[in-house]
PDB file of C-alpha atoms in Angstrom:
ATOM      1  CA  MET A  86       0.000   0.000   0.000  1.00 58.00           C
ATOM      2  CA  LYS A  87       2.890   2.390   0.777  1.00 68.00           C
ATOM      3  CA  LEU A  88       4.480   1.627  -2.602  1.00 67.00           C
ATOM      4  CA  TYR A  89       1.197   2.297  -4.347  1.00 66.00           C
ATOM      5  CA  ALA A  90       0.790   5.584  -2.456  1.00 70.00           C
ATOM      6  CA  VAL A  91       4.165   6.770  -3.771  1.00 69.00           C
ATOM      7  CA  CYS A  92       4.188   5.369  -7.325  1.00 70.00           C
ATOM      8  CA  GLY A  93       0.461   5.284  -8.042  1.00 68.00           C
ATOM      9  CA  ASN A  94      -0.727   3.010 -10.875  1.00 68.00           C
ATOM     10  CA  GLU A  95       2.873   2.356 -11.953  1.00 68.00           C
ATOM     11  CA  ALA A  96       3.562   0.411  -8.733  1.00 72.00           C
ATOM     12  CA  LEU A  97       4.134  -3.329  -9.003  1.00 72.00           C
ATOM     13  CA  LYS A  98       1.413  -5.654  -7.827  1.00 75.00           C
ATOM     14  CA  GLU A  99       1.917  -7.170  -4.386  1.00 77.00           C
ATOM     15  CA  ARG A 100       2.179 -10.671  -5.823  1.00 76.00           C
ATOM     16  CA  ARG A 101       4.940  -9.609  -8.234  1.00 77.00           C
ATOM     17  CA  CYS A 102       6.896  -8.036  -5.351  1.00 77.00           C
ATOM     18  CA  GLN A 103       6.617 -11.265  -3.378  1.00 79.00           C
ATOM     19  CA  ASN A 104       7.924 -13.274  -6.345  1.00 78.00           C
ATOM     20  CA  TRP A 105      10.878 -10.948  -6.803  1.00 77.00           C
ATOM     21  CA  PHE A 106      11.674 -11.026  -3.075  1.00 78.00           C
ATOM     22  CA  ALA A 107      11.773 -14.817  -3.138  1.00 78.00           C
ATOM     23  CA  LYS A 108      13.938 -14.694  -6.269  1.00 77.00           C
ATOM     24  CA  PHE A 109      16.463 -12.206  -4.782  1.00 78.00           C
ATOM     25  CA  ARG A 110      16.641 -14.164  -1.514  1.00 76.00           C
ATOM     26  CA  SER A 111      17.654 -17.273  -3.463  1.00 75.00           C
ATOM     27  CA  GLY A 112      20.603 -15.329  -4.941  1.00 74.00           C
ATOM     28  CA  ASP A 113      19.108 -14.672  -8.379  1.00 76.00           C
ATOM     29  CA  PHE A 114      19.270 -10.904  -8.980  1.00 74.00           C
ATOM     30  CA  SER A 115      18.438 -11.009 -12.697  1.00 74.00           C
ATOM     31  CA  LEU A 116      15.404  -8.923 -13.688  1.00 68.00           C
ATOM     32  CA  LYS A 117      14.860 -10.841 -16.929  1.00 67.00           C
ATOM     33  CA  ASN A 118      12.261 -13.564 -17.253  1.00 60.00           C
ATOM     34  CA  ALA A 119      13.667 -17.067 -17.227  1.00 59.00           C
ATOM     35  CA  GLN A 120      13.988 -18.685 -20.624  1.00 53.00           C
ATOM     36  CA  ARG A 121      11.049 -20.894 -21.501  1.00 53.00           C
ATOM     37  CA  PHE A 122      11.445 -23.908 -23.687  1.00 54.00           C
ATOM     38  CA  GLY A 123       8.780 -24.727 -26.229  1.00 54.00           C
ATOM     39  CA  ARG A 124       5.343 -23.172 -26.461  1.00 58.00           C
ATOM     40  CA  PRO A 125       2.064 -23.822 -24.665  1.00 59.00           C
ATOM     41  CA  VAL A 126       0.636 -27.199 -25.582  1.00 64.00           C
ATOM     42  CA  GLU A 127      -2.313 -26.994 -27.943  1.00 75.00           C
ATOM     43  CA  VAL A 128      -4.880 -29.772 -27.875  1.00 80.00           C
ATOM     44  CA  ASP A 129      -7.110 -30.555 -30.828  1.00 85.00           C
ATOM     45  CA  GLU A 130     -10.736 -30.180 -29.696  1.00 87.00           C
ATOM     46  CA  THR A 131     -11.893 -32.875 -32.097  1.00 89.00           C
ATOM     47  CA  HIS A 132      -9.638 -35.434 -30.381  1.00 89.00           C
ATOM     48  CA  ILE A 133     -11.126 -34.606 -26.972  1.00 88.00           C
ATOM     49  CA  LYS A 134     -14.685 -34.790 -28.320  1.00 88.00           C
ATOM     50  CA  ALA A 135     -13.944 -38.110 -30.009  1.00 90.00           C
ATOM     51  CA  ILE A 136     -12.660 -39.634 -26.756  1.00 89.00           C
ATOM     52  CA  ILE A 137     -15.674 -38.365 -24.796  1.00 86.00           C
ATOM     53  CA  ASP A 138     -18.143 -39.572 -27.432  1.00 85.00           C
ATOM     54  CA  SER A 139     -16.595 -43.039 -27.271  1.00 86.00           C
ATOM     55  CA  ASP A 140     -16.694 -43.130 -23.452  1.00 85.00           C
ATOM     56  CA  ARG A 141     -18.690 -40.542 -21.496  1.00 84.00           C
ATOM     57  CA  HIS A 142     -17.132 -41.758 -18.242  1.00 84.00           C
ATOM     58  CA  SER A 143     -13.558 -40.886 -19.261  1.00 86.00           C
ATOM     59  CA  THR A 144     -11.624 -38.989 -16.595  1.00 86.00           C
ATOM     60  CA  THR A 145      -9.432 -35.969 -17.295  1.00 86.00           C
ATOM     61  CA  ARG A 146      -6.345 -38.036 -16.438  1.00 87.00           C
ATOM     62  CA  GLU A 147      -7.341 -40.797 -18.867  1.00 88.00           C
ATOM     63  CA  ILE A 148      -7.899 -38.248 -21.644  1.00 89.00           C
ATOM     64  CA  ALA A 149      -4.628 -36.501 -20.784  1.00 88.00           C
ATOM     65  CA  GLU A 150      -2.722 -39.786 -20.941  1.00 88.00           C
ATOM     66  CA  LYS A 151      -4.155 -40.592 -24.374  1.00 88.00           C
ATOM     67  CA  LEU A 152      -3.268 -37.135 -25.729  1.00 88.00           C
ATOM     68  CA  ASN A 153       0.070 -36.891 -23.877  1.00 87.00           C
ATOM     69  CA  VAL A 154      -0.761 -33.634 -22.059  1.00 87.00           C
ATOM     70  CA  SER A 155      -1.395 -32.661 -18.437  1.00 86.00           C
ATOM     71  CA  HIS A 156      -4.806 -33.310 -16.916  1.00 81.00           C
ATOM     72  CA  THR A 157      -5.057 -29.620 -15.913  1.00 86.00           C
ATOM     73  CA  CYS A 158      -4.764 -28.766 -19.600  1.00 88.00           C
ATOM     74  CA  ILE A 159      -7.669 -31.121 -20.310  1.00 89.00           C
ATOM     75  CA  GLU A 160      -9.716 -29.640 -17.457  1.00 88.00           C
ATOM     76  CA  LYS A 161      -9.304 -26.133 -18.894  1.00 88.00           C
ATOM     77  CA  LYS A 162     -10.152 -27.301 -22.402  1.00 88.00           C
ATOM     78  CA  LEU A 163     -13.266 -29.175 -21.266  1.00 87.00           C
ATOM     79  CA  LYS A 164     -14.448 -26.072 -19.433  1.00 86.00           C
ATOM     80  CA  GLN A 165     -13.900 -23.993 -22.574  1.00 87.00           C
ATOM     81  CA  LEU A 166     -15.895 -26.526 -24.588  1.00 86.00           C
ATOM     82  CA  GLY A 167     -18.774 -26.349 -22.096  1.00 84.00           C
ATOM     83  CA  TYR A 168     -18.485 -29.872 -20.674  1.00 85.00           C
ATOM     84  CA  VAL A 169     -19.565 -30.524 -17.061  1.00 82.00           C
ATOM     85  CA  LYS A 170     -19.640 -33.698 -14.959  1.00 76.00           C
ATOM     86  CA  LYS A 171     -23.125 -34.926 -14.031  1.00 76.00           C
ATOM     87  CA  LEU A 172     -24.223 -37.941 -12.039  1.00 70.00           C
ATOM     88  CA  ASP A 173     -25.741 -40.697 -14.171  1.00 71.00           C
ATOM     89  CA  LEU A 174     -29.455 -41.349 -13.700  1.00 66.00           C
ATOM     90  CA  TRP A 175     -30.564 -44.769 -12.500  1.00 64.00           C
ATOM     91  CA  VAL A 176     -32.680 -46.774 -14.969  1.00 64.00           C
ATOM     92  CA  PRO A 177     -34.454 -50.095 -14.290  1.00 64.00           C
ATOM     93  CA  HIS A 178     -32.246 -52.046 -16.685  1.00 67.00           C
ATOM     94  CA  SER A 179     -29.995 -51.709 -19.692  1.00 70.00           C
ATOM     95  CA  LEU A 180     -31.692 -52.250 -23.047  1.00 73.00           C
ATOM     96  CA  LYS A 181     -30.398 -54.980 -25.304  1.00 81.00           C
ATOM     97  CA  GLU A 182     -29.864 -54.247 -28.981  1.00 84.00           C
ATOM     98  CA  ILE A 183     -32.986 -56.189 -29.941  1.00 85.00           C
ATOM     99  CA  HIS A 184     -35.100 -54.033 -27.618  1.00 80.00           C
ATOM    100  CA  SER A 185     -33.661 -50.830 -29.048  1.00 83.00           C
ATOM    101  CA  THR A 186     -34.429 -52.100 -32.555  1.00 88.00           C
ATOM    102  CA  GLN A 187     -37.995 -52.925 -31.504  1.00 84.00           C
ATOM    103  CA  ARG A 188     -38.442 -49.408 -30.154  1.00 82.00           C
ATOM    104  CA  ILE A 189     -37.340 -47.886 -33.447  1.00 88.00           C
ATOM    105  CA  SER A 190     -39.567 -50.235 -35.446  1.00 89.00           C
ATOM    106  CA  ILE A 191     -42.642 -49.535 -33.302  1.00 83.00           C
ATOM    107  CA  CYS A 192     -42.137 -45.762 -33.340  1.00 86.00           C
ATOM    108  CA  ASP A 193     -41.656 -45.802 -37.108  1.00 91.00           C
ATOM    109  CA  SER A 194     -44.803 -47.867 -37.693  1.00 88.00           C
ATOM    110  CA  LEU A 195     -46.869 -45.581 -35.439  1.00 85.00           C
ATOM    111  CA  LEU A 196     -45.671 -42.454 -37.250  1.00 89.00           C
ATOM    112  CA  LYS A 197     -46.463 -43.975 -40.646  1.00 91.00           C
ATOM    113  CA  ARG A 198     -49.842 -45.155 -39.435  1.00 87.00           C
ATOM    114  CA  ASN A 199     -50.705 -41.666 -38.176  1.00 88.00           C
ATOM    115  CA  GLU A 200     -49.910 -40.230 -41.625  1.00 91.00           C
ATOM    116  CA  ILE A 201     -52.438 -42.566 -43.248  1.00 90.00           C
ATOM    117  CA  ASP A 202     -55.037 -42.561 -40.465  1.00 86.00           C
ATOM    118  CA  PRO A 203     -54.563 -39.847 -37.777  1.00 87.00           C
ATOM    119  CA  PHE A 204     -55.239 -41.707 -34.546  1.00 88.00           C
ATOM    120  CA  LEU A 205     -53.374 -39.829 -31.805  1.00 87.00           C
ATOM    121  CA  LYS A 206     -56.547 -38.054 -30.635  1.00 88.00           C
ATOM    122  CA  ARG A 207     -58.207 -41.478 -30.346  1.00 89.00           C
ATOM    123  CA  LEU A 208     -55.312 -42.953 -28.388  1.00 90.00           C
ATOM    124  CA  ILE A 209     -55.810 -44.090 -24.791  1.00 92.00           C
ATOM    125  CA  THR A 210     -52.896 -45.433 -22.791  1.00 91.00           C
ATOM    126  CA  GLY A 211     -52.121 -46.264 -19.186  1.00 91.00           C
ATOM    127  CA  ASP A 212     -49.874 -48.054 -16.753  1.00 89.00           C
ATOM    128  CA  GLN A 213     -49.371 -49.168 -13.154  1.00 89.00           C
ATOM    129  CA  LYS A 214     -46.442 -48.423 -10.865  1.00 88.00           C
ATOM    130  CA  TRP A 215     -45.414 -49.153  -7.301  1.00 86.00           C
ATOM    131  CA  ILE A 216     -44.738 -46.000  -5.274  1.00 86.00           C
ATOM    132  CA  VAL A 217     -43.084 -46.165  -1.855  1.00 81.00           C
ATOM    133  CA  TYR A 218     -44.307 -43.848   0.909  1.00 79.00           C
ATOM    134  CA  ASN A 219     -40.824 -42.919   2.059  1.00 73.00           C
ATOM    135  CA  ASN A 220     -38.701 -42.258  -1.020  1.00 69.00           C
ATOM    136  CA  VAL A 221     -35.168 -41.594   0.258  1.00 65.00           C
ATOM    137  CA  ASN A 222     -33.026 -39.544  -2.120  1.00 67.00           C
ATOM    138  CA  GLY A 223     -29.282 -38.996  -1.916  1.00 61.00           C
ATOM    139  CA  LYS A 224     -28.299 -35.373  -1.299  1.00 63.00           C
ATOM    140  CA  ARG A 225     -25.176 -33.234  -1.534  1.00 61.00           C
ATOM    141  CA  SER A 226     -24.138 -31.129   1.474  1.00 60.00           C
ATOM    142  CA  TRP A 227     -21.866 -28.098   1.786  1.00 55.00           C
ATOM    143  CA  LEU A 228     -19.078 -28.948   4.250  1.00 56.00           C
ATOM    144  CA  MET A 229     -15.662 -27.724   5.297  1.00 61.00           C
ATOM    145  CA  GLN A 230     -12.768 -29.833   4.017  1.00 63.00           C
ATOM    146  CA  ASP A 231     -12.063 -31.388   7.426  1.00 71.00           C
ATOM    147  CA  GLU A 232     -15.725 -32.168   8.188  1.00 64.00           C
ATOM    148  CA  PRO A 233     -17.035 -35.723   7.701  1.00 75.00           C
ATOM    149  CA  ALA A 234     -19.750 -36.335   5.125  1.00 68.00           C
ATOM    150  CA  GLN A 235     -23.390 -36.203   6.191  1.00 67.00           C
ATOM    151  CA  THR A 236     -25.201 -39.534   6.430  1.00 67.00           C
ATOM    152  CA  THR A 237     -28.506 -40.583   4.886  1.00 64.00           C
ATOM    153  CA  PRO A 238     -30.150 -43.846   6.035  1.00 63.00           C
ATOM    154  CA  LYS A 239     -30.918 -46.356   3.300  1.00 64.00           C
ATOM    155  CA  ALA A 240     -34.537 -47.157   2.565  1.00 63.00           C
ATOM    156  CA  GLU A 241     -35.828 -50.378   4.100  1.00 66.00           C
ATOM    157  CA  ILE A 242     -36.087 -53.342   1.745  1.00 63.00           C
ATOM    158  CA  HIS A 243     -39.689 -54.125   2.709  1.00 68.00           C
ATOM    159  CA  GLN A 244     -41.251 -50.703   3.112  1.00 74.00           C
ATOM    160  CA  GLU A 245     -44.860 -49.642   2.727  1.00 81.00           C
ATOM    161  CA  ARG A 246     -45.926 -48.863  -0.820  1.00 84.00           C
ATOM    162  CA  ILE A 247     -48.986 -48.336  -2.992  1.00 88.00           C
ATOM    163  CA  MET A 248     -49.797 -49.020  -6.645  1.00 91.00           C
ATOM    164  CA  PRO A 249     -51.773 -46.444  -8.655  1.00 93.00           C
ATOM    165  CA  SER A 250     -53.208 -47.400 -12.059  1.00 94.00           C
ATOM    166  CA  VAL A 251     -53.757 -44.468 -14.440  1.00 96.00           C
ATOM    167  CA  TRP A 252     -55.207 -44.122 -17.952  1.00 95.00           C
ATOM    168  CA  TRP A 253     -55.233 -40.968 -20.060  1.00 95.00           C
ATOM    169  CA  ASP A 254     -55.638 -39.506 -23.547  1.00 94.00           C
ATOM    170  CA  TYR A 255     -54.415 -36.278 -25.167  1.00 92.00           C
ATOM    171  CA  LYS A 256     -56.895 -34.199 -23.134  1.00 93.00           C
ATOM    172  CA  GLY A 257     -55.788 -35.523 -19.752  1.00 94.00           C
ATOM    173  CA  ILE A 258     -56.435 -38.246 -17.181  1.00 95.00           C
ATOM    174  CA  LEU A 259     -59.512 -40.382 -17.821  1.00 95.00           C
ATOM    175  CA  TYR A 260     -59.505 -42.782 -14.890  1.00 96.00           C
ATOM    176  CA  PHE A 261     -57.258 -43.795 -12.009  1.00 96.00           C
ATOM    177  CA  GLU A 262     -57.470 -45.984  -8.938  1.00 95.00           C
ATOM    178  CA  PHE A 263     -55.218 -47.275  -6.171  1.00 94.00           C
ATOM    179  CA  LEU A 264     -54.755 -50.975  -5.646  1.00 91.00           C
ATOM    180  CA  PRO A 265     -56.054 -51.998  -2.184  1.00 88.00           C
ATOM    181  CA  ARG A 266     -53.446 -52.986   0.372  1.00 82.00           C
ATOM    182  CA  ASN A 267     -52.238 -56.605   0.236  1.00 78.00           C
ATOM    183  CA  GLN A 268     -53.682 -57.052  -3.261  1.00 83.00           C
ATOM    184  CA  THR A 269     -51.682 -57.764  -6.409  1.00 85.00           C
ATOM    185  CA  ILE A 270     -52.528 -56.961 -10.002  1.00 87.00           C
ATOM    186  CA  ASN A 271     -53.785 -59.994 -11.949  1.00 90.00           C
ATOM    187  CA  SER A 272     -56.104 -60.759 -14.857  1.00 90.00           C
ATOM    188  CA  ASN A 273     -59.294 -60.481 -12.796  1.00 91.00           C
ATOM    189  CA  VAL A 274     -58.281 -57.137 -11.299  1.00 92.00           C
ATOM    190  CA  TYR A 275     -57.195 -55.797 -14.678  1.00 92.00           C
ATOM    191  CA  VAL A 276     -60.490 -56.867 -16.291  1.00 93.00           C
ATOM    192  CA  GLN A 277     -62.417 -54.937 -13.625  1.00 94.00           C
ATOM    193  CA  GLN A 278     -60.215 -51.899 -14.229  1.00 94.00           C
ATOM    194  CA  LEU A 279     -60.846 -52.057 -17.988  1.00 93.00           C
ATOM    195  CA  VAL A 280     -64.611 -52.167 -17.409  1.00 94.00           C
ATOM    196  CA  LYS A 281     -64.404 -49.066 -15.202  1.00 95.00           C
ATOM    197  CA  LEU A 282     -62.217 -47.357 -17.795  1.00 94.00           C
ATOM    198  CA  SER A 283     -64.724 -48.147 -20.549  1.00 92.00           C
ATOM    199  CA  ASP A 284     -67.580 -46.693 -18.479  1.00 94.00           C
ATOM    200  CA  THR A 285     -65.525 -43.557 -17.817  1.00 95.00           C
ATOM    201  CA  VAL A 286     -64.769 -43.118 -21.528  1.00 92.00           C
ATOM    202  CA  GLN A 287     -68.505 -43.371 -22.283  1.00 91.00           C
ATOM    203  CA  GLU A 288     -69.142 -40.651 -19.710  1.00 94.00           C
ATOM    204  CA  LYS A 289     -66.227 -38.268 -20.369  1.00 94.00           C
ATOM    205  CA  ARG A 290     -65.588 -38.883 -24.088  1.00 92.00           C
ATOM    206  CA  PRO A 291     -68.931 -39.951 -25.618  1.00 91.00           C
ATOM    207  CA  LYS A 292     -67.891 -38.901 -29.140  1.00 88.00           C
ATOM    208  CA  LEU A 293     -64.704 -40.911 -28.830  1.00 86.00           C
ATOM    209  CA  ALA A 294     -66.583 -43.922 -27.475  1.00 85.00           C
ATOM    210  CA  ASN A 295     -68.985 -43.842 -30.440  1.00 83.00           C
ATOM    211  CA  SER A 296     -66.312 -43.051 -33.042  1.00 77.00           C
ATOM    212  CA  LYS A 297     -64.789 -45.441 -35.560  1.00 68.00           C
ATOM    213  CA  GLY A 298     -62.508 -46.912 -32.927  1.00 78.00           C
ATOM    214  CA  ILE A 299     -60.407 -46.259 -29.865  1.00 86.00           C
ATOM    215  CA  VAL A 300     -56.719 -47.052 -30.127  1.00 88.00           C
ATOM    216  CA  PHE A 301     -55.788 -48.612 -26.801  1.00 89.00           C
ATOM    217  CA  GLN A 302     -52.094 -48.878 -26.000  1.00 86.00           C
ATOM    218  CA  HIS A 303     -50.382 -50.749 -23.201  1.00 84.00           C
ATOM    219  CA  TYR A 304     -47.000 -52.451 -22.993  1.00 78.00           C
ATOM    220  CA  ASN A 305     -46.716 -56.127 -23.843  1.00 76.00           C
ATOM    221  CA  ALA A 306     -46.483 -57.644 -20.369  1.00 79.00           C
ATOM    222  CA  LYS A 307     -47.783 -61.201 -19.958  1.00 82.00           C
ATOM    223  CA  LEU A 308     -50.746 -59.856 -18.000  1.00 82.00           C
ATOM    224  CA  HIS A 309     -51.785 -57.491 -20.804  1.00 82.00           C
ATOM    225  CA  THR A 310     -51.402 -60.042 -23.602  1.00 81.00           C
ATOM    226  CA  SER A 311     -53.257 -62.905 -21.911  1.00 86.00           C
ATOM    227  CA  LEU A 312     -56.287 -64.426 -23.668  1.00 88.00           C
ATOM    228  CA  VAL A 313     -58.681 -63.176 -20.967  1.00 89.00           C
ATOM    229  CA  ILE A 314     -57.538 -59.577 -21.412  1.00 87.00           C
ATOM    230  CA  ARG A 315     -57.606 -59.730 -25.219  1.00 87.00           C
ATOM    231  CA  GLN A 316     -61.164 -61.064 -25.154  1.00 89.00           C
ATOM    232  CA  LYS A 317     -62.275 -58.345 -22.729  1.00 89.00           C
ATOM    233  CA  LEU A 318     -60.721 -55.624 -24.903  1.00 86.00           C
ATOM    234  CA  LEU A 319     -62.684 -56.897 -27.911  1.00 86.00           C
ATOM    235  CA  GLU A 320     -65.865 -57.026 -25.852  1.00 88.00           C
ATOM    236  CA  LEU A 321     -65.389 -53.417 -24.707  1.00 87.00           C
ATOM    237  CA  ARG A 322     -64.641 -52.261 -28.263  1.00 83.00           C
ATOM    238  CA  LEU A 323     -61.081 -51.529 -27.265  1.00 80.00           C
ATOM    239  CA  GLY A 324     -59.999 -54.076 -29.823  1.00 64.00           C
ATOM    240  CA  CYS A 325     -57.533 -51.870 -31.691  1.00 61.00           C
ATOM    241  CA  VAL A 326     -54.589 -52.559 -29.428  1.00 61.00           C
ATOM    242  CA  VAL A 327     -51.007 -51.356 -29.809  1.00 59.00           C
ATOM    243  CA  THR A 328     -48.625 -53.349 -27.643  1.00 61.00           C
ATOM    244  CA  SER A 329     -45.245 -51.798 -27.086  1.00 56.00           C
ATOM    245  CA  THR A 330     -41.905 -52.422 -25.424  1.00 52.00           C
ATOM    246  CA  ILE A 331     -41.463 -48.655 -24.985  1.00 49.00           C
TER     247      ILE A 331
END
């Protein structure tokens, strides 16, 4: 501060003074910058992108080793390119190639069908899902470096849960219900649900119910493709069924 008061804006920065002091104390009184060998390493962005595209879980050190540069160089370059590290999302299972191919085939056939016969406004779909009452999520906490991590108890293996069944069309939810406690979904239960759904469609969407045909979509689980269910769908005039692995 005293140097700045005397010399004004021409005064050296405090950090530069500290560097020079350390340099003079070591016996080096030269005021010239030390000779630098080579030039800053330049990394081809396309090489970094290619490595990341081939393996999204690559670390900066792995990328640096492949490109023969420092990992700090890679960190800076990734930041410049707009890359950030994000936690992967959990999914029920990994799709096999045959399932991915089926998805593409089904989506393509539905799009082509809609071009010939627009059906999306006649489409009704639905599903069931178990929902636990106490859904424990992992969290991140702000802590000092010497503080231990916060703890979160794991969810119990056999915890209380409930199963809602929901059906909807492009206008919104048509019908839903919750499975009674200690009851499992089976053909008889699903038949009763389809009857209630059909009655609700008659009430809420009379024009749709009396139109040239409802397109009913549900995934191809064994329950949904059983003979009992297929016969009930025909009886309720929900015979135009699209089963899907999606």
